[in-house]
Coordinates of C-alpha atoms and ligand atoms in Angstrom, one line a residue:
Chain A
M14 CA 12.0 5.4 -12.0
K15 CA 10.6 4.8 -8.5
I16 CA 12.7 5.2 -5.4
L17 CA 11.8 3.6 -2.1
V18 CA 13.2 5.1 1.1
P19 CA 12.9 3.3 4.4
V20 CA 12.7 5.7 7.3
K21 CA 13.0 4.7 10.9
R22 CA 11.6 6.6 13.9
V23 CA 14.4 6.8 16.5
V24 CA 15.2 8.7 19.7
D25 CA 16.5 12.1 18.6
Y26 CA 20.3 12.2 18.3
N27 CA 20.5 15.0 20.9
V28 CA 19.0 12.8 23.6
K29 CA 21.3 10.9 26.0
V30 CA 19.3 7.8 26.8
R31 CA 19.2 6.3 30.3
V32 CA 19.2 2.6 31.1
K33 CA 16.1 1.6 33.0
A34 CA 16.7 0.6 36.6
D35 CA 15.4 -2.9 36.1
G36 CA 17.8 -3.6 33.3
T37 CA 15.1 -4.4 30.7
G38 CA 16.0 -1.6 28.2
V39 CA 16.4 2.1 27.9
D40 CA 13.9 4.6 29.0
I41 CA 12.3 6.2 26.0
A42 CA 9.1 7.3 27.5
N43 CA 8.6 11.0 26.9
V44 CA 11.9 11.5 25.0
K45 CA 12.0 13.4 21.7
M46 CA 11.7 11.1 18.7
S47 CA 12.9 12.0 15.2
M48 CA 13.7 10.5 11.8
N49 CA 17.0 8.6 11.8
P50 CA 19.5 11.2 10.5
F51 CA 20.9 8.9 7.9
D52 CA 17.3 8.4 6.6
E53 CA 16.9 12.1 6.2
I54 CA 19.9 12.1 4.0
A55 CA 18.4 9.2 2.0
V56 CA 15.1 11.1 1.5
E57 CA 17.0 14.2 0.5
E58 CA 19.0 12.2 -2.1
A59 CA 15.9 10.6 -3.5
V60 CA 14.1 14.0 -3.7
R61 CA 17.1 15.5 -5.5
L62 CA 17.0 12.7 -8.0
K63 CA 13.4 13.5 -8.6
E64 CA 14.1 17.2 -9.0
A65 CA 16.8 16.3 -11.5
G66 CA 14.3 14.5 -13.6
I67 CA 15.9 11.1 -13.0
A68 CA 13.3 9.7 -10.5
T69 CA 9.6 10.0 -11.0
E70 CA 8.3 9.0 -7.6
V71 CA 9.7 8.8 -4.1
V72 CA 7.9 6.4 -1.6
A73 CA 8.8 6.6 2.1
V74 CA 8.3 3.4 4.2
S75 CA 8.4 3.0 7.9
C76 CA 8.0 -0.2 9.9
G77 CA 6.9 0.1 13.5
V78 CA 4.3 1.6 15.8
A79 CA 1.4 3.9 14.6
A80 CA 3.5 7.0 15.6
C81 CA 5.9 6.2 12.7
Q82 CA 3.3 8.0 10.6
E83 CA 4.9 11.2 11.9
T84 CA 8.2 10.0 10.5
I85 CA 6.6 9.3 7.1
R86 CA 5.0 12.8 7.1
A87 CA 8.4 14.3 7.9
A88 CA 9.8 12.5 4.8
M89 CA 6.9 13.8 2.8
A90 CA 7.6 17.3 4.0
I91 CA 11.1 17.0 2.5
G92 CA 9.5 15.8 -0.7
A93 CA 8.5 12.2 -0.7
D94 CA 5.3 11.7 -2.7
R95 CA 3.6 9.0 -0.7
G96 CA 4.1 6.7 2.3
I97 CA 3.6 3.2 3.5
L98 CA 3.5 2.3 7.2
V99 CA 4.0 -1.4 8.0
E100 CA 2.4 -1.3 11.4
S101 CA 3.6 -3.6 14.1
E102 CA 3.5 -3.4 17.9
I103 CA 6.2 -6.0 18.4
E104 CA 9.9 -5.1 18.2
L105 CA 11.2 -5.3 14.6
Q106 CA 14.8 -6.5 14.2
P107 CA 16.8 -5.7 11.0
L108 CA 16.1 -9.1 9.4
A109 CA 12.4 -8.7 9.9
V110 CA 12.5 -5.1 8.5
A111 CA 14.5 -6.4 5.5
K112 CA 11.8 -9.0 4.9
L113 CA 9.0 -6.5 5.1
L114 CA 10.9 -4.2 2.7
K115 CA 11.5 -7.1 0.3
A116 CA 7.8 -7.9 0.2
L117 CA 7.1 -4.2 -0.5
C118 CA 9.7 -4.1 -3.2
D119 CA 8.1 -7.2 -4.9
K120 CA 4.9 -5.2 -5.0
E121 CA 6.2 -1.7 -5.7
Q122 CA 9.0 -2.6 -8.1
P123 CA 11.3 0.3 -7.3
T124 CA 14.5 0.8 -9.3
V125 CA 16.5 1.9 -6.3
V126 CA 16.1 1.6 -2.5
I127 CA 18.0 4.2 -0.5
C128 CA 18.4 3.2 3.2
G129 CA 20.4 4.9 5.9
K130 CA 23.7 3.1 6.7
Q131 CA 22.8 2.8 10.4
A132 CA 19.9 3.4 12.7
I133 CA 21.3 5.5 15.6
D134 CA 19.3 3.5 18.2
D135 CA 20.2 -0.1 17.6
D136 CA 23.4 0.9 15.7
S137 CA 23.0 -2.3 13.7
N138 CA 24.1 -1.3 10.2
Q139 CA 22.4 -4.3 8.6
T140 CA 19.1 -3.6 7.0
G141 CA 20.1 -2.3 3.6
Q142 CA 22.6 -5.1 3.1
M143 CA 20.1 -7.7 4.2
L144 CA 17.4 -6.3 1.9
A145 CA 19.9 -6.4 -1.1
A146 CA 20.7 -10.0 -0.2
L147 CA 17.0 -11.1 -0.1
L148 CA 16.3 -9.3 -3.4
G149 CA 19.4 -10.7 -5.0
W150 CA 20.3 -7.1 -5.9
P151 CA 23.7 -5.4 -5.8
Q152 CA 24.5 -3.1 -2.9
A153 CA 26.5 0.1 -2.4
T154 CA 26.8 0.8 1.3
F155 CA 28.2 4.0 2.9
A156 CA 27.6 6.2 -0.1
S157 CA 29.0 9.7 -0.3
K158 CA 28.0 10.3 -4.0
V159 CA 25.4 8.6 -6.2
Q160 CA 24.9 8.9 -10.0
L161 CA 22.3 7.1 -11.9
A162 CA 22.3 6.7 -15.7
D163 CA 21.4 4.1 -18.3
G164 CA 20.4 1.4 -15.8
V165 CA 23.7 1.7 -13.9
A166 CA 24.5 3.3 -10.6
S167 CA 27.9 4.8 -10.0
V168 CA 28.5 5.2 -6.3
M169 CA 31.4 6.6 -4.3
R170 CA 31.7 4.8 -1.0
E171 CA 33.4 5.7 2.3
I172 CA 35.7 2.8 3.2
D173 CA 38.5 2.3 5.7
G174 CA 41.4 4.3 4.4
G175 CA 39.6 6.3 1.8
L176 CA 37.0 6.2 -0.9
E177 CA 35.9 3.6 -3.4
T178 CA 33.9 4.0 -6.6
L179 CA 31.8 1.1 -7.7
E180 CA 29.3 0.5 -10.5
M181 CA 26.3 -1.7 -10.3
K182 CA 23.4 -2.6 -12.4
L183 CA 20.0 -1.4 -11.4
P184 CA 17.8 -2.3 -9.5
A185 CA 20.0 -1.9 -6.5
V186 CA 20.2 -0.9 -2.8
V187 CA 22.2 2.1 -1.6
T188 CA 22.9 3.1 2.0
T189 CA 23.8 6.6 2.9
D190 CA 26.8 8.0 4.7
L191 CA 27.0 11.5 6.3
R192 CA 28.7 13.3 3.4
L193 CA 26.2 12.3 0.7
N194 CA 24.2 15.6 1.1
E195 CA 22.9 18.1 3.6
P196 CA 19.2 17.5 4.1
R197 CA 17.0 20.6 3.6
Y198 CA 14.8 21.9 6.4
A199 CA 11.1 21.3 5.7
T200 CA 9.2 24.6 5.1
L201 CA 5.9 25.2 6.7
P202 CA 4.0 25.1 3.4
N203 CA 5.6 21.8 2.7
I204 CA 4.8 20.4 6.1
M205 CA 1.1 21.4 5.4
K206 CA 1.2 19.8 1.9
A207 CA 2.7 16.6 3.4
K208 CA -0.5 16.2 5.5
K209 CA -2.5 15.6 2.4
K210 CA -0.2 13.1 0.7
P211 CA -1.4 9.5 0.5
L212 CA -0.3 7.2 3.4
D213 CA -1.2 3.5 3.3
I214 CA -1.1 1.2 6.3
V215 CA -0.4 -2.5 6.1
K216 CA 0.3 -5.2 8.6
P217 CA 3.2 -7.7 8.5
A218 CA 0.6 -10.5 8.0
D219 CA -0.8 -8.7 4.9
L220 CA 2.7 -9.0 3.5
G221 CA 3.1 -12.6 4.6
V222 CA 6.1 -11.9 6.7
D223 CA 6.9 -13.6 10.0
V224 CA 8.5 -10.9 12.1
T225 CA 9.3 -12.9 15.2
P226 CA 12.5 -11.6 16.8
R227 CA 15.5 -13.9 16.5
L228 CA 17.5 -12.2 19.2
A229 CA 16.2 -12.0 22.8
T230 CA 17.5 -9.2 24.9
L231 CA 18.4 -10.7 28.2
K232 CA 19.7 -7.5 29.9
V233 CA 20.5 -3.9 29.2
A234 CA 23.2 -2.3 31.4
E235 CA 24.9 1.0 31.8
P236 CA 28.5 0.8 30.5
P237 CA 31.3 1.3 33.0
K238 CA 31.4 5.0 33.7
R239 CA 34.5 7.0 33.0
S240 CA 35.1 9.7 35.7
A241 CA 36.6 13.0 35.0
G242 CA 40.2 13.2 35.8
V243 CA 42.2 16.3 36.8
R244 CA 42.8 19.7 35.2
V245 CA 46.4 20.5 34.5
A246 CA 47.7 24.0 34.8
D247 CA 50.0 24.0 31.8
V248 CA 51.9 22.1 29.1
A249 CA 54.7 21.3 31.5
Q250 CA 52.4 19.7 34.0
L251 CA 50.6 17.7 31.3
V252 CA 53.8 16.3 29.9
D253 CA 54.9 15.4 33.4
K254 CA 51.7 13.6 34.1
L255 CA 51.8 11.7 30.8
K256 CA 55.3 10.6 31.4
N257 CA 55.4 9.9 35.1
E258 CA 51.8 9.2 36.2
A259 CA 50.1 7.6 33.2
K260 CA 53.3 6.4 31.7
V261 CA 51.9 6.5 28.1
I262 CA 54.7 8.5 26.5
Chain B
M19 CA 31.8 -28.1 13.5
A20 CA 34.0 -25.1 13.3
I21 CA 34.0 -21.3 13.6
L22 CA 34.8 -19.2 10.5
V23 CA 36.5 -15.8 10.6
I24 CA 36.3 -13.7 7.5
A25 CA 39.8 -12.1 7.2
E26 CA 40.3 -8.4 6.6
H27 CA 43.2 -8.2 4.1
D28 CA 44.3 -6.4 1.0
N29 CA 45.6 -9.6 -0.8
A30 CA 49.2 -8.7 0.0
S31 CA 48.8 -8.6 3.8
L32 CA 46.5 -9.4 6.6
K33 CA 45.0 -6.4 8.5
A34 CA 45.3 -6.0 12.2
A35 CA 41.5 -6.2 12.7
T36 CA 41.7 -9.9 11.7
L37 CA 43.8 -10.6 14.8
N38 CA 41.2 -9.2 17.2
T39 CA 38.4 -11.1 15.5
V40 CA 40.4 -14.3 15.8
S41 CA 40.6 -13.7 19.6
A42 CA 36.9 -13.4 19.8
A43 CA 36.5 -16.6 17.8
A44 CA 39.1 -18.4 19.9
K45 CA 37.2 -17.5 23.0
L46 CA 34.1 -19.1 21.5
G47 CA 36.2 -22.0 20.2
A48 CA 37.6 -22.7 23.7
D49 CA 34.0 -22.8 25.1
L50 CA 32.8 -25.0 22.3
A51 CA 36.0 -27.1 21.9
T52 CA 35.9 -26.5 18.2
E53 CA 38.4 -25.2 15.6
V54 CA 38.8 -21.7 14.3
H55 CA 39.2 -21.4 10.5
V56 CA 40.0 -18.2 8.7
L57 CA 38.7 -17.4 5.2
V58 CA 40.9 -15.4 2.9
A59 CA 38.9 -14.5 -0.2
G60 CA 40.9 -12.4 -2.7
A61 CA 42.9 -12.5 -5.9
N62 CA 46.6 -13.5 -5.7
C63 CA 46.1 -13.4 -1.9
G64 CA 48.6 -16.2 -1.1
A65 CA 50.7 -13.8 1.0
A66 CA 47.7 -12.8 3.1
A67 CA 46.8 -16.5 3.5
E68 CA 50.4 -17.3 4.6
Q69 CA 50.2 -14.7 7.3
A70 CA 46.8 -16.0 8.4
A71 CA 48.4 -19.4 8.9
K72 CA 50.7 -17.9 11.5
V73 CA 48.0 -16.4 13.7
A74 CA 47.9 -18.1 17.1
G75 CA 44.7 -20.1 17.6
V76 CA 43.9 -20.7 13.9
A77 CA 43.6 -24.3 12.9
K78 CA 42.9 -23.9 9.2
V79 CA 43.1 -21.2 6.6
R80 CA 40.6 -21.5 3.7
V81 CA 41.7 -19.6 0.6
A82 CA 39.4 -18.7 -2.2
D83 CA 41.7 -17.1 -4.8
A84 CA 40.0 -15.8 -8.0
A85 CA 40.0 -12.7 -10.0
H86 CA 36.4 -11.8 -9.0
Y87 CA 37.3 -11.7 -5.3
D88 CA 40.0 -9.1 -6.0
S89 CA 38.0 -6.2 -4.4
Q90 CA 36.0 -8.5 -2.1
T91 CA 32.6 -7.2 -3.2
A92 CA 29.8 -8.1 -0.7
E93 CA 27.8 -10.0 -3.4
N94 CA 30.6 -12.4 -4.3
V95 CA 32.1 -12.9 -0.9
A96 CA 28.7 -13.5 0.8
A97 CA 27.7 -16.1 -1.8
L98 CA 31.0 -17.9 -1.2
V99 CA 30.6 -17.9 2.6
V100 CA 27.0 -19.1 2.3
G101 CA 28.1 -21.9 0.0
M102 CA 30.8 -23.0 2.6
V103 CA 28.2 -23.1 5.3
A104 CA 25.7 -25.1 3.3
N105 CA 27.9 -27.5 1.4
E106 CA 30.5 -28.6 3.9
A107 CA 30.1 -31.6 6.0
A108 CA 32.0 -30.0 8.9
G109 CA 29.6 -27.1 8.9
Y110 CA 30.1 -23.7 10.5
T111 CA 28.3 -22.7 13.7
H112 CA 29.6 -19.2 13.9
I113 CA 30.7 -16.7 11.3
L114 CA 32.7 -13.7 12.5
A115 CA 33.9 -10.6 10.7
P116 CA 35.6 -7.5 12.1
S117 CA 33.4 -4.4 12.4
T118 CA 35.3 -2.7 9.6
A119 CA 33.8 -1.0 6.5
N120 CA 34.4 -4.3 4.7
G121 CA 33.0 -6.6 7.5
K122 CA 29.9 -4.4 7.9
N123 CA 29.4 -4.6 4.2
V124 CA 29.6 -8.3 3.9
A125 CA 28.3 -9.9 7.1
P126 CA 24.7 -8.8 7.0
R127 CA 24.4 -10.1 3.5
V128 CA 25.7 -13.5 4.7
A129 CA 23.2 -13.5 7.6
A130 CA 20.2 -12.6 5.4
L131 CA 21.1 -15.3 2.9
L132 CA 21.2 -17.8 5.8
D133 CA 18.0 -16.4 7.2
V134 CA 19.6 -15.6 10.5
A135 CA 19.9 -12.4 12.5
Q136 CA 23.3 -10.7 12.7
I137 CA 24.7 -9.6 16.0
S138 CA 26.6 -6.3 15.3
D139 CA 29.7 -5.1 17.0
I140 CA 30.0 -7.6 19.8
V141 CA 32.2 -6.5 22.7
A142 CA 32.0 -9.7 24.8
V143 CA 31.2 -13.3 24.4
E144 CA 29.1 -14.7 27.2
S145 CA 28.5 -18.1 25.7
A146 CA 28.0 -19.8 22.4
D147 CA 24.7 -18.0 21.8
T148 CA 24.9 -15.0 24.1
F149 CA 26.8 -11.8 23.3
V150 CA 27.2 -8.2 24.6
R151 CA 26.8 -5.3 22.2
P152 CA 26.6 -1.5 22.6
I153 CA 23.5 0.3 21.5
Y154 CA 22.5 4.0 21.5
A155 CA 26.1 5.2 20.7
G156 CA 27.5 3.1 23.5
N157 CA 25.2 4.6 26.2
A158 CA 23.9 1.1 26.9
L159 CA 25.2 -2.4 26.7
A160 CA 22.7 -5.1 25.6
T161 CA 23.2 -8.8 26.3
V162 CA 21.5 -10.7 23.5
K163 CA 20.8 -14.3 23.0
S164 CA 20.5 -15.7 19.5
A165 CA 17.9 -18.4 18.6
D166 CA 19.5 -19.1 15.2
A167 CA 21.3 -22.2 14.1
V168 CA 24.3 -20.2 12.7
K169 CA 25.4 -17.1 14.5
V170 CA 26.7 -14.3 12.2
M171 CA 28.4 -11.4 14.0
T172 CA 30.7 -8.5 13.6
V173 CA 33.4 -7.9 16.3
R174 CA 34.3 -4.6 17.8
T175 CA 38.1 -4.9 17.4
T176 CA 38.9 -2.6 20.3
A177 CA 37.2 -5.0 22.8
F178 CA 39.4 -8.0 22.1
E179 CA 43.2 -8.3 22.3
A180 CA 45.0 -9.0 19.1
A181 CA 45.8 -12.7 18.7
A182 CA 49.6 -13.3 18.5
M183 CA 51.5 -13.8 15.3
L184 CA 53.6 -17.0 15.7
A185 CA 57.3 -16.8 14.8
P186 CA 58.1 -17.7 11.2
E187 CA 59.2 -21.2 12.2
G188 CA 56.3 -21.5 14.7
G189 CA 53.5 -24.1 14.2
S190 CA 51.3 -23.0 11.3
A191 CA 47.8 -23.8 10.4
T192 CA 47.0 -25.8 7.3
V193 CA 46.2 -23.8 4.2
E194 CA 43.4 -25.3 2.1
A195 CA 41.9 -24.0 -1.1
V196 CA 38.1 -23.4 -1.4
A197 CA 36.5 -23.6 -4.8
A198 CA 35.4 -20.2 -6.0
N199 CA 31.8 -19.5 -6.8
A200 CA 30.8 -18.1 -10.2
D201 CA 31.2 -14.4 -10.5
L202 CA 27.8 -12.8 -9.9
G203 CA 28.8 -9.8 -11.9
L204 CA 26.5 -7.5 -9.9
T205 CA 29.1 -4.8 -8.9
T206 CA 32.4 -3.7 -10.3
V207 CA 34.9 -1.6 -8.3
K208 CA 36.2 1.1 -10.6
G209 CA 38.8 2.5 -8.4
R210 CA 39.9 3.3 -4.9
D211 CA 41.3 6.5 -3.6
L212 CA 43.2 5.6 -0.5
T213 CA 44.7 8.2 1.8
K214 CA 48.4 7.8 1.7
S215 CA 50.1 8.3 5.0
A216 CA 53.2 7.2 6.7
R217 CA 51.4 7.3 10.0
P218 CA 50.0 4.3 11.9
E219 CA 46.5 3.1 11.0
L220 CA 43.8 4.9 13.1
G221 CA 42.3 1.6 14.2
A222 CA 45.6 0.1 15.4
A223 CA 47.5 3.2 16.6
K224 CA 48.8 3.3 20.2
I225 CA 48.5 7.1 20.3
I226 CA 46.0 9.3 18.4
V227 CA 45.9 13.1 18.1
S228 CA 42.5 14.1 17.0
G229 CA 41.3 17.5 16.0
G230 CA 37.9 19.2 15.8
R231 CA 36.2 22.4 14.7
G232 CA 38.2 24.4 17.1
L233 CA 41.1 24.2 14.7
G234 CA 39.2 26.5 12.3
N235 CA 40.4 25.3 9.0
S236 CA 42.4 22.6 7.2
E237 CA 45.6 24.6 7.2
N238 CA 45.5 25.0 10.9
Y239 CA 44.7 21.3 11.4
H240 CA 47.8 20.2 9.5
K241 CA 50.1 23.0 10.8
L242 CA 49.3 22.4 14.4
L243 CA 48.5 18.7 14.7
E244 CA 51.1 17.1 12.4
P245 CA 54.2 18.2 14.4
L246 CA 52.5 16.9 17.5
A247 CA 51.6 13.6 15.9
D248 CA 55.2 13.4 14.5
A249 CA 56.6 13.9 18.0
L250 CA 54.5 11.1 19.4
G251 CA 54.5 8.7 16.4
A252 CA 50.7 9.1 16.5
A253 CA 47.9 8.6 14.1
L254 CA 45.6 11.5 13.2
G255 CA 41.9 11.5 13.8
A256 CA 39.1 14.0 13.7
S257 CA 35.6 14.9 14.8
R258 CA 32.7 14.8 12.3
A259 CA 32.6 18.6 12.2
A260 CA 36.3 18.7 11.1
V261 CA 35.6 16.1 8.4
D262 CA 32.4 17.8 7.2
A263 CA 34.3 21.1 7.0
G264 CA 36.9 19.4 4.8
Y265 CA 39.9 19.7 7.1
V266 CA 40.7 16.0 6.5
P267 CA 39.4 13.0 4.6
N268 CA 36.3 11.1 5.7
D269 CA 38.1 8.1 7.0
Y270 CA 39.7 10.2 9.8
Q271 CA 36.3 10.4 11.6
V272 CA 36.2 9.0 15.0
G273 CA 32.8 8.3 16.6
Q274 CA 29.5 6.4 16.6
T275 CA 29.3 6.5 12.9
G276 CA 33.0 6.7 12.1
K277 CA 35.9 4.6 13.5
I278 CA 35.9 3.2 17.0
V279 CA 39.3 3.5 18.6
A280 CA 40.8 2.7 22.0
P281 CA 44.5 3.7 21.9
Q282 CA 46.8 4.0 25.0
L283 CA 46.6 7.8 24.6
Y284 CA 43.9 9.9 22.8
I285 CA 44.5 13.7 22.6
A286 CA 41.4 15.6 21.7
V287 CA 42.2 19.1 20.4
G288 CA 39.4 21.6 19.9
I289 CA 36.7 18.9 20.2
S290 CA 33.6 19.6 22.3
G291 CA 32.9 15.9 23.2
A292 CA 29.4 15.3 21.6
I293 CA 27.8 11.9 22.5
Q294 CA 28.6 10.7 19.0
H295 CA 32.3 11.5 19.3
L296 CA 32.6 10.0 22.8
A297 CA 31.1 6.8 21.5
G298 CA 34.2 6.3 19.3
M299 CA 37.0 7.0 21.8
K300 CA 35.8 6.7 25.4
D301 CA 37.4 3.3 25.8
S302 CA 40.9 4.8 25.3
K303 CA 43.2 4.1 28.1
V304 CA 44.2 7.8 28.8
I305 CA 42.3 10.7 27.4
V306 CA 43.7 14.3 27.2
A307 CA 41.5 17.2 26.3
I308 CA 42.7 20.6 25.1
N309 CA 39.8 23.1 24.9
K310 CA 39.3 26.7 25.7
D311 CA 35.8 26.1 27.1
P312 CA 36.1 24.8 30.7
E313 CA 32.5 23.5 30.4
A314 CA 33.1 21.4 27.3
P315 CA 31.7 17.9 27.8
I316 CA 35.0 16.3 26.7
F317 CA 36.4 17.2 30.1
Q318 CA 33.9 14.8 31.7
V319 CA 35.8 11.9 30.2
A320 CA 39.3 13.3 30.1
D321 CA 42.0 12.0 32.5
Y322 CA 43.9 15.2 31.9
G323 CA 42.2 18.4 30.9
L324 CA 44.0 21.5 29.8
V325 CA 41.8 24.6 29.5
G326 CA 43.5 26.9 27.1
D327 CA 43.8 28.2 23.6
L328 CA 44.9 25.4 21.4
F329 CA 46.8 27.8 19.1
E330 CA 49.2 28.5 22.0
V331 CA 49.1 25.1 23.8
V332 CA 49.5 22.7 20.9
P333 CA 52.7 24.2 19.4
Q334 CA 54.2 24.4 22.9
L335 CA 53.3 20.7 23.6
A336 CA 54.8 19.6 20.2
R337 CA 58.0 21.5 21.0
T338 CA 58.3 20.0 24.5
L339 CA 57.9 16.5 23.1
A340 CA 60.0 16.8 20.0
Ligands
LIG5 C1 23.8 10.9 12.8 C2 25.0 11.6 13.4 C3 26.2 11.0 13.4 C4 27.3 11.6 14.0 N1 28.5 10.9 14.0 C5 29.6 11.5 14.6 C6 30.8 10.8 14.7 O1 30.9 9.6 14.3 N2 31.9 11.4 15.2 C7 31.8 12.7 15.6 O2 32.8 13.3 16.0 N3 30.7 13.4 15.5 C8 29.6 12.8 15.0 N4 28.4 13.6 14.9 C9 28.4 15.0 15.2 C10 28.4 15.4 16.7 O3 27.1 15.5 17.1 C11 29.0 16.8 16.8 O4 28.4 17.7 16.0 C12 30.5 16.8 16.5 O5 31.2 15.8 17.1 C13 31.1 18.2 16.9 O6 32.5 18.3 16.4 P1 33.5 19.2 17.2 O7 33.6 18.8 18.6 O8 34.8 19.3 16.4 O9 32.8 20.7 17.0 P2 32.2 21.6 18.1 O10 31.1 20.9 18.8 O11 31.8 22.9 17.4 O12 33.4 21.9 19.1 C14 34.5 22.7 18.9 C15 35.2 22.9 20.2 O13 36.4 23.6 19.9 C16 36.7 24.4 21.0 N5 37.5 25.5 20.6 C17 37.3 26.5 19.7 N6 38.3 27.3 19.5 C18 39.3 26.9 20.3 C19 40.6 27.3 20.6 N7 41.1 28.3 20.0 N8 41.3 26.6 21.5 C20 40.8 25.6 22.2 N9 39.5 25.1 21.9 C21 38.8 25.7 21.0 C22 35.3 24.9 21.4 O14 35.3 25.3 22.8 C23 34.4 23.6 21.2 O15 34.3 22.9 22.4 C24 27.2 12.9 14.4 C25 26.0 13.6 14.4 C26 24.9 13.0 13.9 C27 23.6 13.7 13.8
LIG6 N1 11.8 0.0 11.4 C1 12.3 0.5 10.2 N2 11.5 1.2 9.4 C2 12.0 1.7 8.2 N3 13.3 1.6 7.9 C3 14.1 1.0 8.7 C4 13.7 0.4 9.9 N4 14.8 -0.2 10.5 C5 15.8 0.1 9.7 N5 15.4 0.8 8.6 C6 16.3 1.2 7.5 O1 17.5 0.6 7.6 C7 18.6 1.5 7.9 C8 19.7 0.8 8.7 O2 19.1 0.4 9.9 P1 19.9 -0.7 10.9 O3 20.2 -1.8 10.1 O4 18.9 -1.0 12.0 O5 21.1 0.1 11.5 C9 17.9 2.7 8.5 O6 18.7 3.8 8.3 C10 16.6 2.7 7.7 O7 16.8 3.3 6.4

């Protein structure tokens, strides 16, 4: 069983981005870039399925600029077997990424695709669902537990108000939530090994996909800033402020 | 031409998130001079549909009632919606769902089947094709314009007022059945384990008491925060660290990748205020922070900061308010 894991290169979660003064976007020159945290969880899950003898091959895919090769190498250091970069200089929106991944699935025929639930830069939370739609496959989003057996995936999902368990026929798309697993740290020997693993590079045109953005960003602005209020000395003063100043209790 | 809202409901009743989504749709509807329709897809969902008919601003409720919509799986609901867009003379120009777990599950599937982009988590409607949405954990607001014929979007419920429910005798929308699609049989929901609580729903609560790693363990979380929440009639929330450590269930998580809330009052107890947590609560009307570290970033957004040991302060606060 082959598992495909899409991994996105994003601004590291520790970085607080700044909006550019001209309002055209956020300033990401010289900031630390990392693999989207939810995708690390996805790679870890796929690698565990391989270690458990359920999966036979884990393929990491990234769509974007040439530097996404680093993200693919990071996935390989966790344990992915090989990588594919779909190289594009233009901004790739979730629908375009889903179409690229669909084209790769047609070629690679994976049994499961494990995506992150959300990229922490665009916060879209769309790509996995879109890919499932384009493939006509079932989907299990926001997974906190995945079991695969006899052509069926049993997935526990995080939903509003609790948890849901669903079963779906394979092939299928899963998207990861935070509690699915704790990704391992890549060891130095594994980082070295990752450098030798195969990494193919294709272009959107090779896959016959039109990646023209459908959404134009007209402006990016700083949200209204919340200023720090006051320090209260004790509980009595806090209660007084809440009752008489803020009038919220 | 009309605007379609995908209702959030559990067959028996309509969820509050639907009302905020109708408000966003009504704003668009007023600009476009078109009707707002609400789709209730479920099984034995007549009661939810009746409630939807009482929501101010709704012209028509479309009900798809069939056994295979019982758990509203993305596959079956998306196929239904796409059929409604394609087959109906009236046509739908906009499809809106709330940014709930359910809305986020279904809406992108609809968009991809229609070959259109989805606009996630809109916080403002600028015009029929231009919307504002947060990116980078809410550290930036992007204004985006869609070039697609049908606009599919999810709505950040905290950014729009809830539409009013009309009195029982008030004018109600027409309720009209939609033919069900064939069951695709792709997924089967085996069970749901829902947190039982007499407290208000996190997303709709007026007051939230939220706890973080500073509480130390599950026992402390409950022992300290429940009396305070009881005294205030508040919902309980948590940081990711508190959820990861098992103090409370997953659906308590407030933040960029959990629930987005904006109550009248948010009390953060033993929470440091990481970017990802702030993303979920910084639009609250009044924020209180209780933390022993005077440098904790949560104080930068708090209206009232109390530096102190939560083990002393919280019981005192609960006693004062009880
Ligand atoms: C991909 C990703 C997504 C994430 N999504 C979310 C999200 O949605 N929501 C979220 O919350 N986090 C999220 N996080 C995690 C986030 O980065 C922080 O790690 C988390 O919010 C920290 O939780 P905390 O404030 O409870 O813990 P800590 O940062 O450990 O803070 C504990 C605080 O308690 C205080 N404290 C300790 N003891 C006492 C005492 N006795 N009295 C008073 N104060 C005390 C300390 O001073 C400290 O400030 C995400 C992270 C990643 C990578
Ligand atoms: N450019 C990309 N390259 C590879 N995977 C991606 C890309 N964009 C999105 N994904 C995948 O889709 C998930 C959800 O992203 P999004 O829909 O943008 O929030 C991510 O966690 C990745 O698994």
